[in-house]
Short mmCIF file of C-alpha atoms in Angstrom, two decimals:
data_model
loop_
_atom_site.label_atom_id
_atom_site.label_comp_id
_atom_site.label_asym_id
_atom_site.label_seq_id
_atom_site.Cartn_x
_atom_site.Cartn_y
_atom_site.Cartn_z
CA UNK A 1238 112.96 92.45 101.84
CA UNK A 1239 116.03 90.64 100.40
CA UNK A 1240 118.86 93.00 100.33
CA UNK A 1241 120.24 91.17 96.95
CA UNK A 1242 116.85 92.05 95.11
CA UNK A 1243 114.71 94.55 97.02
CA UNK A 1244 111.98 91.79 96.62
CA UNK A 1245 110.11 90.68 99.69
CA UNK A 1246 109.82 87.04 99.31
CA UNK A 1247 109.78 84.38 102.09
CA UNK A 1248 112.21 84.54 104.77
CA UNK A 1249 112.75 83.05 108.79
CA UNK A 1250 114.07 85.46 111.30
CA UNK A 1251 116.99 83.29 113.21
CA UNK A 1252 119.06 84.35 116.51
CA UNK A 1253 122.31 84.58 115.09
CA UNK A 1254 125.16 86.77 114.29
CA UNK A 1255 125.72 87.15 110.31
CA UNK A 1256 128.44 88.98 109.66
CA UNK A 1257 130.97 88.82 106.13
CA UNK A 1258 131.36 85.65 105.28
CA UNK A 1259 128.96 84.22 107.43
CA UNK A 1260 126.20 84.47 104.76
CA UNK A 1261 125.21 81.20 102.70
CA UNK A 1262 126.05 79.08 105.80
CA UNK A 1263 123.25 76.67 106.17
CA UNK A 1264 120.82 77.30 108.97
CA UNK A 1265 120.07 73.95 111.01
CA UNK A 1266 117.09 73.10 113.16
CA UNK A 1267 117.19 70.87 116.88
CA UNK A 1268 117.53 67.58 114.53
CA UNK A 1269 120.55 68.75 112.65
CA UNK A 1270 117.75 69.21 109.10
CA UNK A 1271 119.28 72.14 107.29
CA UNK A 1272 115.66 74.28 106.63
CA UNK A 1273 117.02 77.36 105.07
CA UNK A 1274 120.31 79.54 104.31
CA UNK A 1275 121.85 82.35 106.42
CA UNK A 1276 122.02 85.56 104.00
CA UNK A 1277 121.59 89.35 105.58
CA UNK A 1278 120.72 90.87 109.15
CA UNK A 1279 118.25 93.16 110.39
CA UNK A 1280 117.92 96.40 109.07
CA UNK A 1281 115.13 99.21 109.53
CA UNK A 1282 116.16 100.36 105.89
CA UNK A 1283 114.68 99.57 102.67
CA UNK A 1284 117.37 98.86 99.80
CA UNK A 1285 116.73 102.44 98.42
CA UNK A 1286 117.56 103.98 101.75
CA UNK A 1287 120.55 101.94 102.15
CA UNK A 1288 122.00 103.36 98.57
CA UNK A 1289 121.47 106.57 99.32
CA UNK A 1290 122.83 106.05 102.98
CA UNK A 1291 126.65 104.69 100.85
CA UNK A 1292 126.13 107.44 98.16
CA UNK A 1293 125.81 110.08 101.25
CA UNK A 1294 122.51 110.85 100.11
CA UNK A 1295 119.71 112.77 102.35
CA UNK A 1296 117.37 110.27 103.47
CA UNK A 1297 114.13 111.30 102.62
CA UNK A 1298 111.33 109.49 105.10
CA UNK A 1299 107.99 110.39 104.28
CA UNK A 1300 107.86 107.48 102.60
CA UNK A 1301 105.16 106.18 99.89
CA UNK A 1302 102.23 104.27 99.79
CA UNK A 1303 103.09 102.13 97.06
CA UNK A 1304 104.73 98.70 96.86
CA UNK A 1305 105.10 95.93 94.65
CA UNK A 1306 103.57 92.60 94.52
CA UNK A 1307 105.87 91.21 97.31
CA UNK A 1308 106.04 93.73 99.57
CA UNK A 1309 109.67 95.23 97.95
CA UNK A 1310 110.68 98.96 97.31
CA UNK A 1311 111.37 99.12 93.69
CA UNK A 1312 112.30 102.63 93.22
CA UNK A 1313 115.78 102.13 94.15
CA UNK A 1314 118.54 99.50 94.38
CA UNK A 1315 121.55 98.58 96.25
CA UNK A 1316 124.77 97.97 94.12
CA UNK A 1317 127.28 99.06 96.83
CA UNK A 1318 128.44 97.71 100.59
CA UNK A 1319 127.75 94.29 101.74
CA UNK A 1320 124.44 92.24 102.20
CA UNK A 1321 125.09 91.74 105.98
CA UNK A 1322 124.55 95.34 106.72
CA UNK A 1323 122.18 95.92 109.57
CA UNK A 1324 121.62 98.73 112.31
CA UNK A 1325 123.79 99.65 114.45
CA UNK A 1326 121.74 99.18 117.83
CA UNK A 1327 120.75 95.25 116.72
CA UNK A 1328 122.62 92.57 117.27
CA UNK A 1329 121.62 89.11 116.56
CA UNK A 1330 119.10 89.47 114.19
CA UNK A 1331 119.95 87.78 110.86
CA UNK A 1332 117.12 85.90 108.34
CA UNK A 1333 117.39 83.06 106.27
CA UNK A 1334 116.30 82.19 103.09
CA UNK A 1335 113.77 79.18 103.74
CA UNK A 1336 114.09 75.76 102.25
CA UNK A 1337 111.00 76.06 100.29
CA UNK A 1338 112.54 78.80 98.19
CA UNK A 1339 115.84 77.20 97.93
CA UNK A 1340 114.17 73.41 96.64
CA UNK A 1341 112.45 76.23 93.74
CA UNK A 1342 116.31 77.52 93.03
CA UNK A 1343 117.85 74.36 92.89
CA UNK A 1344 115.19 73.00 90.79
CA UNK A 1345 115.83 76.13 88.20
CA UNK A 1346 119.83 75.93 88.35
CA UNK A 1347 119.00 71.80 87.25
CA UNK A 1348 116.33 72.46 84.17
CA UNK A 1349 118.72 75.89 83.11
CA UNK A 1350 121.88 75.93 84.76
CA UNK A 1351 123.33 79.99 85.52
CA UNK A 1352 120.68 81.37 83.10
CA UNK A 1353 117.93 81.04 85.83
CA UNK A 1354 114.43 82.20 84.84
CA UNK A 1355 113.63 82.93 88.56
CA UNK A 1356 110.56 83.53 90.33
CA UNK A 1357 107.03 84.34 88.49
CA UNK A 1358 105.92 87.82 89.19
CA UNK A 1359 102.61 89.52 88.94
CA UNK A 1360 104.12 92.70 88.07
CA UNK A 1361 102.00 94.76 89.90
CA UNK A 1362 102.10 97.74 91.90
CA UNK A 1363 99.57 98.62 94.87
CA UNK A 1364 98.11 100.92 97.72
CA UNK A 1365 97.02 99.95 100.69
CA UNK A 1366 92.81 100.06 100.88
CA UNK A 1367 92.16 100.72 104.34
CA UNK A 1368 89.97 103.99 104.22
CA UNK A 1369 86.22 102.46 104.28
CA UNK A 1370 85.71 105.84 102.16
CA UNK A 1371 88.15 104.62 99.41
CA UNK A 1372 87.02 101.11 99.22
CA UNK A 1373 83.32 102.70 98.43
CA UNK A 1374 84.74 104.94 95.53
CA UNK A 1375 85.73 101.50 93.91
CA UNK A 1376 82.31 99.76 94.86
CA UNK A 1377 82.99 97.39 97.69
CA UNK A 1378 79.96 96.75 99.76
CA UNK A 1379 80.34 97.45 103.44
CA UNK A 1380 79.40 94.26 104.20
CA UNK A 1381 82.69 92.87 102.47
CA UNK A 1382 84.63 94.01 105.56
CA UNK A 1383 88.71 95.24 105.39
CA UNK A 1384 89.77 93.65 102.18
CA UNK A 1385 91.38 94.30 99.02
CA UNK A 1386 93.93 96.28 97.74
CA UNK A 1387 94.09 99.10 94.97
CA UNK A 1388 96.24 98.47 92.32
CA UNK A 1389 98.47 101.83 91.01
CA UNK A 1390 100.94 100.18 88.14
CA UNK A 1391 100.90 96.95 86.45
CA UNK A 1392 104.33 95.38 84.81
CA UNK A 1393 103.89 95.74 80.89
CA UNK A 1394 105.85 92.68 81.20
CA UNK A 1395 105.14 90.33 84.11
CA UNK A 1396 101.79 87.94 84.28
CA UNK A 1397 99.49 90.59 84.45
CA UNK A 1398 99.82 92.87 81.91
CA UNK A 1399 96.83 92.89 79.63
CA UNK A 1400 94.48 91.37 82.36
CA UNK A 1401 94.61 93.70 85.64
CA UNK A 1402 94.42 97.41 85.26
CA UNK A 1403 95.65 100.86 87.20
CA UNK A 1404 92.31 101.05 89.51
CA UNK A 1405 91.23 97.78 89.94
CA UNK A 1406 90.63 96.73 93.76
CA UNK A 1407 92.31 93.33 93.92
CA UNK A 1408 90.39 90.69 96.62
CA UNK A 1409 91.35 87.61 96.21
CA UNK A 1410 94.32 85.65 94.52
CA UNK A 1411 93.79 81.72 94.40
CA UNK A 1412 90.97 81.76 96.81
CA UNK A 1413 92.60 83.54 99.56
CA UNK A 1414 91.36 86.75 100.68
CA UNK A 1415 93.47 89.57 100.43
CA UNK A 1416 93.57 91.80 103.49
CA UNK A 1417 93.76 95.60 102.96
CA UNK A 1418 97.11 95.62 104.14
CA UNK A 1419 98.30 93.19 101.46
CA UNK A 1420 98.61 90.08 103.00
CA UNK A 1421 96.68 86.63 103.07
CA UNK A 1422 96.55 83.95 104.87
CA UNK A 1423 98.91 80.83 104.50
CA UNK A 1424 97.84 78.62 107.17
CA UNK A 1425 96.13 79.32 110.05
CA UNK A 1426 97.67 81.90 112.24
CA UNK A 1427 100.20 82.75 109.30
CA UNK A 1428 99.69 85.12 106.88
CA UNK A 1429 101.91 86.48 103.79
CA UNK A 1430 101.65 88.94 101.41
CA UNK A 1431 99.76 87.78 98.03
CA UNK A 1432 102.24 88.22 95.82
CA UNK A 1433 103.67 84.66 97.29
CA UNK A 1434 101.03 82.74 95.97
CA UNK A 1435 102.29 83.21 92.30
CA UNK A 1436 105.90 83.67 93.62
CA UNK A 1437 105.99 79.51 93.94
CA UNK A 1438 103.61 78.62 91.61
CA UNK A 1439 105.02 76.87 88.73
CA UNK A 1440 105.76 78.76 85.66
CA UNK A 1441 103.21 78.79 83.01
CA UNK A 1442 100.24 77.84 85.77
CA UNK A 1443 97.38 80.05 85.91
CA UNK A 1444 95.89 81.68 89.01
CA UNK A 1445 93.11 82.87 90.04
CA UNK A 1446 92.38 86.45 90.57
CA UNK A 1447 88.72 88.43 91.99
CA UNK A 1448 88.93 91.88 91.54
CA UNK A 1449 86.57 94.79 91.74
CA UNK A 1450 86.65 96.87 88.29
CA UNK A 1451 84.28 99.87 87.74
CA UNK A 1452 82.33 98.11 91.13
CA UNK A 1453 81.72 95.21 89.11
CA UNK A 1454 82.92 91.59 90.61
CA UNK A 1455 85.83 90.45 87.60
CA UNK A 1456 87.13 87.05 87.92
CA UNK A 1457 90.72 86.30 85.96
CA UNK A 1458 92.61 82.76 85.82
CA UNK A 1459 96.27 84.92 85.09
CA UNK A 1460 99.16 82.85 83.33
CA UNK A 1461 102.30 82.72 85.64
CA UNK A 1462 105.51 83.97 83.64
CA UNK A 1463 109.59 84.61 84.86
CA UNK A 1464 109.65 87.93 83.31
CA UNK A 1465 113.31 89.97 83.94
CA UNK A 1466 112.57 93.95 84.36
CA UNK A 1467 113.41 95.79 81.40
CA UNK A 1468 115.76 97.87 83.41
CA UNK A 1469 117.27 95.22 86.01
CA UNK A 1470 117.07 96.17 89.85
CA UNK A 1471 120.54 95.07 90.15
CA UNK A 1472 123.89 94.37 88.57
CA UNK A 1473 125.02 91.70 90.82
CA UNK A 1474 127.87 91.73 93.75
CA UNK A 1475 130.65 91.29 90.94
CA UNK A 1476 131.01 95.19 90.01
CA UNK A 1477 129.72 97.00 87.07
CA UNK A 1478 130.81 96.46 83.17
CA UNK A 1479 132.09 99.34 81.35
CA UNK A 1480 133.68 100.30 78.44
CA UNK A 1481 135.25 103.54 77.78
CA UNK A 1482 135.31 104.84 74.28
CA UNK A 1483 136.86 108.71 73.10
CA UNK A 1484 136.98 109.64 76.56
CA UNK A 1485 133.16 108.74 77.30
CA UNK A 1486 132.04 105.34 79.67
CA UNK A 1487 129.55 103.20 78.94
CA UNK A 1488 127.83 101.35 81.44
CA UNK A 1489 124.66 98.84 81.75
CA UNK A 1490 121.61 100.58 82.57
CA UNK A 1491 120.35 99.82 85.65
CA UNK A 1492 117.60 100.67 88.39
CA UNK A 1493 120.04 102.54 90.82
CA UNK A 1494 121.73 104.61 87.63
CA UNK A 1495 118.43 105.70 86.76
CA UNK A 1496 117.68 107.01 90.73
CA UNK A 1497 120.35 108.50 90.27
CA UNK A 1498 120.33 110.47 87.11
CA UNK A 1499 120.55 114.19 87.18
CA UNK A 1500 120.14 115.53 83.80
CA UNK A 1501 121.48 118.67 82.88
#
């Protein structure tokens, strides 16, 4: 999960210290070939838990089945402490961003300089499908082994709005199976969570989806967009706008102000 977004995207586990100011230093194979960029360490704790953890919030870890596309925890967000922050009892554990993500970056910041249009998304939400019993409710044959995923949300503005619906049991995405657990495989012996596949697609590319709908086989070709969340995750690391106005202070709206709203 990338501490700056809360999305799970491609990363490489190094054995290194990162500590402030150590992040964005280029990470460098045996042959001196920079293949990714140093950027947060280890930590057991989702985004989410780490805002609550600087807001001296109760942790609450029964945890929830659902995640997004990519694997990241979206009901939350991190807008305070630093993006090195790790556990305590783990040292040398840091991840990079990989060179494959960074060559999609760079080739963003070239065609639309700071306004980036980032990553495509899916914009979906989904549950794990490993109970045999729940993958029968949605009309997978036994014979079609541990696969697919149930989907619980879908982004009213991301790629797949329109096309995939709450329900659906999602088995394949550009002729990859998807595992129950959400992942598929990249290469042999590697395997990633789906959402990748459209995550460095090209923008404006379709791909394919097989899903299971009402136990009926459904085959999609989706349109890959770079949709921003109507309510962004984030604000950035350069602190929050405001403006105050007779006595009252207005601030962006944002993922973490809406965790934590308490109405009256």
């Amino acid at each position: 999960e990338y501490t700056h977004s809360g999305r799970g995207l491609l990363s490489m586990q190094v054995d290194a210290a990162i500590n402030s100011g150590g992040w964005g230093a280029p990470v460098l194979d045996g042959l001196g070939r920079c293949v990714g960029m140093a950027f947060q360490k280890y930590s057991s704790q989702t985004w989410m838990e780490r805002y609550d953890e600087s807001m001296g919030i109760a942790i609450d870890d029964s945890g929830s089945d659902d995640d997004d596309e990519d694997g990241g925890d979206t009901s939350g967000g991190s807008a305070h402490g630093s993006f090195d922050s790790g556990d305590d009892d783990v040292e040398n554990i840091a991840y990079c961003v990989p060179a494959l993500v960074l060559q999609r970056v760079m080739a963003d910041y070239a065609q639309n300089g700071a306004n980036l249009a980032g990553l495509p998304l899916l914009g979906l939400r989904w549950q794990r499908a490993e109970s045999a019993a729940m993958r029968a409710a949605l009309g997978q044959a036994p014979e079609a082994g541990n696969t697919g995923v149930l989907v619980t949300g879908v982004d009213p503005n991301a790629s797949c709005a329109g096309a995939v619906r709450p329900g659906d049991l999602l088995v394949e995405i550009a002729g990859r199976r998807i595992a129950s657990d959400g992942s598929a495989e990249l290469r042999p012996g590697q395997r990633v969570l789906f959402g990748h596949f459209a995550n460095l697609a090209e923008a404006g590319s379709a791909v394919h989806l097989v899903l299971l709908r009402d136990g009926k086989r459904v085959d999609l070709d989706v349109t890959l967009c770079c949709s921003a969340p109507l309510v962004p995750t984030s604000l950035g690391t350069s602190g929050y706008d405001y403006v105050i106005v007779a006595g009252l202070a207005f601030a962006p709206f944002s993922v973490p102000f809406l965790y934590d709203f308490d109405p009256p």
